[in-house]
Tab-separated table of C-alpha atoms (C1' of nucleotides) in Angstrom:
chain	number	residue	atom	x	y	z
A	1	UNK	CA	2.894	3.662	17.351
A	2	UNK	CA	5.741	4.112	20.193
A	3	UNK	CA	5.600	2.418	23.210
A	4	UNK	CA	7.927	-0.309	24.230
A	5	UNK	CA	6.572	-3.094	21.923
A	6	UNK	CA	7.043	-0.955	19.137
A	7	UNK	CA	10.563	0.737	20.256
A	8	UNK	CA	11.776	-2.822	20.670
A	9	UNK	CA	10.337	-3.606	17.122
A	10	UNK	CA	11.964	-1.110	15.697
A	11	UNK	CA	15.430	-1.546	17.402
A	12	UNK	CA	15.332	-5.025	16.009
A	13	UNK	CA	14.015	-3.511	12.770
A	14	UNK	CA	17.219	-1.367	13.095
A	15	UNK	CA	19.318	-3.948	14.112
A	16	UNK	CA	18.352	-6.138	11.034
A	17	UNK	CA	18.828	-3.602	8.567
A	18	UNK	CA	21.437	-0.815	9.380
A	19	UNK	CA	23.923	-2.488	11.515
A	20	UNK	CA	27.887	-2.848	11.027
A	21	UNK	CA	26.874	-0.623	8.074
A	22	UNK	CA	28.879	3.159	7.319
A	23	UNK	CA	27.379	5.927	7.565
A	24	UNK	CA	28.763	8.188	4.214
A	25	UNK	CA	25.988	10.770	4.527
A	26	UNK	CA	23.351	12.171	6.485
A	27	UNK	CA	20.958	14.407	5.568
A	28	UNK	CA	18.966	16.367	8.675
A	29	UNK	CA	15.631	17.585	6.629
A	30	UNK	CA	13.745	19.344	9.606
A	31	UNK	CA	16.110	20.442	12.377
A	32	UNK	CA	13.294	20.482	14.384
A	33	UNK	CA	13.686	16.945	15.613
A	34	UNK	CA	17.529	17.658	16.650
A	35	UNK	CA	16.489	19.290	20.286
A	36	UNK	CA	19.743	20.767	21.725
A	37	UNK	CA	21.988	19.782	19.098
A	38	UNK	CA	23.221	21.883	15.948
A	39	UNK	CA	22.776	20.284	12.535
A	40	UNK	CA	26.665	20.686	12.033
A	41	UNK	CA	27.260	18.790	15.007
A	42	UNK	CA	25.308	16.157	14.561
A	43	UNK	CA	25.876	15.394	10.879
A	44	UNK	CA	29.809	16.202	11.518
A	45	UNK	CA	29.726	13.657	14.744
A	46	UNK	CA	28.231	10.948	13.007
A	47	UNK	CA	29.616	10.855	9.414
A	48	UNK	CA	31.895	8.034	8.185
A	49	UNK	CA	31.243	5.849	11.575
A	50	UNK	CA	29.723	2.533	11.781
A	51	UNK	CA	26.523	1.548	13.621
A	52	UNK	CA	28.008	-1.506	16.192
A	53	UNK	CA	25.267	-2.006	18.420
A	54	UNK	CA	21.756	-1.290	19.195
A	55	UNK	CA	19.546	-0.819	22.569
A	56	UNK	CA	16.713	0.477	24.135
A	57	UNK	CA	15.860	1.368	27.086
A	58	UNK	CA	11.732	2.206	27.788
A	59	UNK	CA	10.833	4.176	24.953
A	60	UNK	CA	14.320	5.124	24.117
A	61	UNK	CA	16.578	3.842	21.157
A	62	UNK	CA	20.598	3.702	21.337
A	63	UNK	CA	22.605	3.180	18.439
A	64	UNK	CA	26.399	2.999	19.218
A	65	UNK	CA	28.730	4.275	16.121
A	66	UNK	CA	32.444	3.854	16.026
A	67	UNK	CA	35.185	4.795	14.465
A	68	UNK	CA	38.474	3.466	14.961
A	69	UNK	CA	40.350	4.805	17.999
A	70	UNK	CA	38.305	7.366	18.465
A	71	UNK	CA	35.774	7.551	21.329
A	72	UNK	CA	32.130	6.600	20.861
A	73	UNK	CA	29.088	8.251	20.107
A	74	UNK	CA	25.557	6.990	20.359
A	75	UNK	CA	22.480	8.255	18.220
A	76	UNK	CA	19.737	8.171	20.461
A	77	UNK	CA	16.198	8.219	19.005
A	78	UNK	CA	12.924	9.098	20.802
A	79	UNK	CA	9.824	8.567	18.662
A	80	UNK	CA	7.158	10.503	20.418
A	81	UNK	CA	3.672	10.435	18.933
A	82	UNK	CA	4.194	9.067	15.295
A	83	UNK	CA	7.922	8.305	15.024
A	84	UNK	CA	9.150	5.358	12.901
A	85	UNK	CA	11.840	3.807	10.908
A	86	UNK	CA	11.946	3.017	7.281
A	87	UNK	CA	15.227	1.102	5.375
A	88	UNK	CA	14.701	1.367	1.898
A	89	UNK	CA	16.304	1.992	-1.778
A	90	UNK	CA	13.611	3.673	-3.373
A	91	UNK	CA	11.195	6.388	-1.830
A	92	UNK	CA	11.901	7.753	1.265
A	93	UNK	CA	8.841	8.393	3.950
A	94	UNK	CA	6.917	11.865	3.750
A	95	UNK	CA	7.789	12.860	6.898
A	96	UNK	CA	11.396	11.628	7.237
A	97	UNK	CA	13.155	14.098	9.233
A	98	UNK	CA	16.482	12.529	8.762
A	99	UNK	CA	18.163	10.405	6.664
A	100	UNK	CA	21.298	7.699	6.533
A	101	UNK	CA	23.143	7.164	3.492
A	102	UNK	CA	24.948	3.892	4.093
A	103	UNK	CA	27.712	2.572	1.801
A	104	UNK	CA	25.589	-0.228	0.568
A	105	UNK	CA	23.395	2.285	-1.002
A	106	UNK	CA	20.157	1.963	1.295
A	107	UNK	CA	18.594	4.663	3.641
A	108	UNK	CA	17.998	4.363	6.823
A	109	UNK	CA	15.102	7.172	7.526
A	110	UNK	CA	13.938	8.490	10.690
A	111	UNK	CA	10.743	10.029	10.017
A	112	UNK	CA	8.059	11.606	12.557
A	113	UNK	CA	4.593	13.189	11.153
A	114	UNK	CA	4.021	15.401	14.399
A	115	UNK	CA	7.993	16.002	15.337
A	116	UNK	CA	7.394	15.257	18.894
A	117	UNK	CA	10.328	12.834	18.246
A	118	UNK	CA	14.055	13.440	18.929
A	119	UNK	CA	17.076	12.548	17.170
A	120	UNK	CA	20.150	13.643	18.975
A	121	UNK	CA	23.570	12.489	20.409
A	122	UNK	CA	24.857	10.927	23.605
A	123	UNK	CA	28.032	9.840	25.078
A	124	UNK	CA	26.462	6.942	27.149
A	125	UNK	CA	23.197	5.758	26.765
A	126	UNK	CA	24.001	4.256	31.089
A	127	UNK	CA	24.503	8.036	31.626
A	128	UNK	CA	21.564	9.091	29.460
A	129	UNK	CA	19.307	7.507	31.782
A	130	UNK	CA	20.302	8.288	34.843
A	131	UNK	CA	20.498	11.918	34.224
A	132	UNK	CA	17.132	11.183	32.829
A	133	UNK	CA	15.800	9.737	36.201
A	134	UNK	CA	14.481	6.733	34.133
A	135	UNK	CA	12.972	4.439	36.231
A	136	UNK	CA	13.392	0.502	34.925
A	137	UNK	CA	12.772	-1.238	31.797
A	138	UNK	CA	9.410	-3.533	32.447
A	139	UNK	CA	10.970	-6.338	30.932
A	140	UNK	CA	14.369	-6.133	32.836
A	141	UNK	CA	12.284	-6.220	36.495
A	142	UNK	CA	11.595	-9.105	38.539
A	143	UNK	CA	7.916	-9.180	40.162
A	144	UNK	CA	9.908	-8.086	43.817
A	145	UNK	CA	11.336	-5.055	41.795
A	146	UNK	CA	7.928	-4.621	40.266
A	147	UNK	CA	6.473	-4.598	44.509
A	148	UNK	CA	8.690	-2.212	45.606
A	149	UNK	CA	7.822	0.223	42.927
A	150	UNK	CA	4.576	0.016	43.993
A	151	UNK	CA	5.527	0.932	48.124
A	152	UNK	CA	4.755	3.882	50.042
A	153	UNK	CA	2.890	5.491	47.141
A	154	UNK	CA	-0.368	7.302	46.909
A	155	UNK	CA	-2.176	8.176	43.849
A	156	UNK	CA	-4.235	6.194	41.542
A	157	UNK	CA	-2.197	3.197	39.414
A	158	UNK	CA	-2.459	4.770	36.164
A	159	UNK	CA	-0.480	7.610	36.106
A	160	UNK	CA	1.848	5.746	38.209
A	161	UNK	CA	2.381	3.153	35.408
A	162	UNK	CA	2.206	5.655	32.828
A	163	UNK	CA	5.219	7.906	35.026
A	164	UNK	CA	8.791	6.964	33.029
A	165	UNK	CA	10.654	7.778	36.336
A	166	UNK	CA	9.294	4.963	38.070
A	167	UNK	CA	8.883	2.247	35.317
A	168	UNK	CA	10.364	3.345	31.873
A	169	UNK	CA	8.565	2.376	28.726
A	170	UNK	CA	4.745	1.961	29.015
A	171	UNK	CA	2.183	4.552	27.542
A	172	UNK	CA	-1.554	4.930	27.280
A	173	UNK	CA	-2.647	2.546	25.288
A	174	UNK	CA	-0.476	-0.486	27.006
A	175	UNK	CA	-1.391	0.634	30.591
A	176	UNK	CA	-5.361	0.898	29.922
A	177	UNK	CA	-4.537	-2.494	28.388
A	178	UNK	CA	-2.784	-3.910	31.598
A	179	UNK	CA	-5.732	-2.829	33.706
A	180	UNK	CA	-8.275	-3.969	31.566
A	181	UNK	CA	-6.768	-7.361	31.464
A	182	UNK	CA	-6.319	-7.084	35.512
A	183	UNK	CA	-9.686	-5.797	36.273
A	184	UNK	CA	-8.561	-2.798	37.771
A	185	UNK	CA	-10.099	1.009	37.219
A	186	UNK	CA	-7.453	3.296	36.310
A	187	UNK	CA	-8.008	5.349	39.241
A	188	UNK	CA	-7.550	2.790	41.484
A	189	UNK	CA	-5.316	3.809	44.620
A	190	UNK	CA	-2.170	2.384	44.802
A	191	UNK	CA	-2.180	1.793	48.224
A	192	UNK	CA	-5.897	0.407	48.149
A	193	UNK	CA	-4.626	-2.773	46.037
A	194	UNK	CA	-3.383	-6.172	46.950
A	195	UNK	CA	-0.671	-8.275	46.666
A	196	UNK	CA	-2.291	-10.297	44.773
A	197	UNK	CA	-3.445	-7.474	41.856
A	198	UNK	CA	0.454	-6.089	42.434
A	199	UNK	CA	1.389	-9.335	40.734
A	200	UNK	CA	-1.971	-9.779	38.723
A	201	UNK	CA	-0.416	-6.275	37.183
A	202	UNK	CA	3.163	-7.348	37.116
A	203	UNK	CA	1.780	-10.465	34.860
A	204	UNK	CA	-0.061	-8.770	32.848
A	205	UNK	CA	2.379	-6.371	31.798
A	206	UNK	CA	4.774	-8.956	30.534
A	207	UNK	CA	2.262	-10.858	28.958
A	208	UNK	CA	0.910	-8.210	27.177
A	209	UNK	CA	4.336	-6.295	26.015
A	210	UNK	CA	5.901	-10.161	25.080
A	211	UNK	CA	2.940	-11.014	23.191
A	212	UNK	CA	3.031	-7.468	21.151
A	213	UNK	CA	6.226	-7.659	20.416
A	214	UNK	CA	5.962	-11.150	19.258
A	215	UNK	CA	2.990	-10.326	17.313
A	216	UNK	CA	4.538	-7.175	15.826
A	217	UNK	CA	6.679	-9.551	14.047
A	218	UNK	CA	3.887	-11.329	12.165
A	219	UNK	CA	2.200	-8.002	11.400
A	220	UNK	CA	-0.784	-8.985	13.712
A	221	UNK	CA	-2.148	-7.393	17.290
A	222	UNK	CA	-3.407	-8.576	20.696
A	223	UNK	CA	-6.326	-11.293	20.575
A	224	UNK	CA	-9.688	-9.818	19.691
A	225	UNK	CA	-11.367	-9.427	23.528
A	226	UNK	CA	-8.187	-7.161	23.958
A	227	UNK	CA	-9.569	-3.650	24.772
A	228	UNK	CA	-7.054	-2.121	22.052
A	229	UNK	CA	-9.824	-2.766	19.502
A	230	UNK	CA	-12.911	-1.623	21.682
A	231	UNK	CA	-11.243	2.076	22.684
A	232	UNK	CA	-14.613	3.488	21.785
A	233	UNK	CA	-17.377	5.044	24.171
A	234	UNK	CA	-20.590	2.655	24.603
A	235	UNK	CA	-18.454	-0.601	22.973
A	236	UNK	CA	-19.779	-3.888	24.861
A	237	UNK	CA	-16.678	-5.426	26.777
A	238	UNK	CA	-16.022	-8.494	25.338
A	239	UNK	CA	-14.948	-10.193	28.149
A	240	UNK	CA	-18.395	-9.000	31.031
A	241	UNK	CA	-20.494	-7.495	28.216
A	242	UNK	CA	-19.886	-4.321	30.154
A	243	UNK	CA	-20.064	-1.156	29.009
A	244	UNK	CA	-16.734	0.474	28.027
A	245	UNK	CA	-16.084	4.177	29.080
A	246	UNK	CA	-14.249	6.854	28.522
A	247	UNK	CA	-12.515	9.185	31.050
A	248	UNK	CA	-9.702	11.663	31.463
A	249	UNK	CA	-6.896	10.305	33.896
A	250	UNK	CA	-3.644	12.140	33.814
A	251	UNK	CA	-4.439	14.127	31.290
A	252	UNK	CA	-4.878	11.369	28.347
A	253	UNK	CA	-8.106	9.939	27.512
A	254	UNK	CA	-8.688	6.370	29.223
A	255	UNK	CA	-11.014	3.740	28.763
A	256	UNK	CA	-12.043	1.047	30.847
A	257	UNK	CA	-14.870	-1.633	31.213
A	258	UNK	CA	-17.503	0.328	33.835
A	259	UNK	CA	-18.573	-3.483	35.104
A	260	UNK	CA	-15.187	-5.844	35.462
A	261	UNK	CA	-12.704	-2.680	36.618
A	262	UNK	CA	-13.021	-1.628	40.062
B	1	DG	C1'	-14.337	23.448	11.106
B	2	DG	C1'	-13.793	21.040	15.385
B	3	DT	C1'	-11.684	17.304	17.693
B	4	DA	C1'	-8.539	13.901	18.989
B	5	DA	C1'	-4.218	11.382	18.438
B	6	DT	C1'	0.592	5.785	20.948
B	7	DG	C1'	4.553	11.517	24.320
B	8	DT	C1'	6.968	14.855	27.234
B	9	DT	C1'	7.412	18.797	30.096
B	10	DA	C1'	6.945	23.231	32.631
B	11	DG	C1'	4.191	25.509	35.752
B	12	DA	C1'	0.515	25.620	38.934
B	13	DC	C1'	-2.490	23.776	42.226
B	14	DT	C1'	-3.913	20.610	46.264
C	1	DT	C1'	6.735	16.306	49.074
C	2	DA	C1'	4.087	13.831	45.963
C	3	DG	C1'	0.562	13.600	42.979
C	4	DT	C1'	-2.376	15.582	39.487
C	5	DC	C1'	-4.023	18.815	36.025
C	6	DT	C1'	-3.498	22.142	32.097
C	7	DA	C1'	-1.363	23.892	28.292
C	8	DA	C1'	1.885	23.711	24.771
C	9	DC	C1'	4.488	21.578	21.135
C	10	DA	C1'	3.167	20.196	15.217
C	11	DT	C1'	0.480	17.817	12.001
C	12	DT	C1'	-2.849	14.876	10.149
C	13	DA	C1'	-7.211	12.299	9.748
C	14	DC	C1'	-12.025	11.779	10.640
DNA sequence: GGTAATGTTAGACT
DNA sequence: TAGTCTAACATTAC
């Protein structure tokens, strides 16, 4: 389930179990999720160093691993559609795509159902995402930032939320939530909205991404009037007793209350 | 069997 | 130019 809350989950997840730990084998089971890299490369660049230090970045995992006096490499994870993480001693995921053998004897598996993941290599995670064009991490952004994000642009606020170039990290799910939560219809022109819903949006945002990732933690979701549990057609809004609908809005299926959205 | 799924991207259109 | 849409990627679950 990768969109921020869940990236961050699972680079604390990461951090928690595979850190300071050596790598002594790694076993690529579907090159598929490499992208550009070889295998050779990949498992050659990586073996016998140490993971040191974790971070993400949007949707974007960075794992730093060192080796004495020699310069750093960073594994850097994207988790598409289905990615996830597993650390474990006994059965590895069916879909792990690759695999860290770590001197303590436990895995570290990076597995992906629908391989619209990555796993690959980068010198500089700073570099990564600039050449990227990433725009900022929500929860590195102060509510000006957030305001001047929102300037001189046309277009409806949904795609522009859901654009990683301008704000790195949220996807469909999270944004419908935000402007559910804000009372404002996905298609909503950027330029048509106030101050006031600019910050309404900004608030929201952090609310809802701290309170995920909080709640990811305890194995629990969003409070039940969250629209993340009414993504049906015909549902009654549990917040108007509106009727929630479904649309197509940048390509990805949306839905929104018809009554308290506008 | 058809459809949709939390993401990204290239190409095309307005 | 900026914004939006479509199709494609691979695989499963309903």
């Amino acid at each position: 389930m990768p969109e921020l809350p869940e990236v961050e989950t699972y680079t604390r997840y990461f951090a928690r179990h595979a850190l300071r730990q050596r790598i002594v084998r790694i076993d690529v089971r579907d090159e598929r999720i490499l992208g550009e890299i070889r295998k050779e490369t990949f498992v050659r660049k990586l073996k016998g160093r140490r993971f040191t230090e974790v971070r993400r970045h949007g949707k974007h995992l960075f794992a730093r691993a060192a080796r004495r006096s020699e310069p750093d490499v960073w594994l850097h994870l994207h988790f598409g559609m289905t990615g996830d993480l597993a650390y474990t001693r006994g059965e590895l995921p069916r879909f792990a795509r690759v695999v860290f053998d770590f001197e303590n004897g436990s895995r570290l598996a990076f597995e992906d159902m629908r391989l619209f993941g990555v796993a690959d290599l980068v010198s500089d995670p700073d570099a990564f995402i600039g050449d990227r064009g990433l725009g900022p991490d929500p929860l590195q952004l102060t509510q000006k930032q957030f305001a001047a994000l929102l300037e001189r642009r046309r277009g409806a606020i949904k795609p522009l939320l859901m654009t990683q170039e301008v704000i790195a990290g949220l996807g469909n799910l999270y944004v419908d939530e935000i402007l559910y939560q804000t009372g404002i219809h996905p298609r909503r022109a950027v330029d048509r909205m106030t101050d006031a819903e600019g910050k309404a949006v900004f608030a929201a945002m952090r609310r809802i991404l701290r309170a995920t990732i909080a709640r990811h933690a305890r194995e629990a979701g969003l409070p039940a009037d969250s629209l993340i549990h009414h993504r049906e057609t015909g549902e009654r809004c549990p917040r108007c007793g509106g009727t929630i609908q479904r649309a197509v809005v940048f390509g990805r299926t949306t839905y929104f209350c018809a009554k308290h959205q506008r």
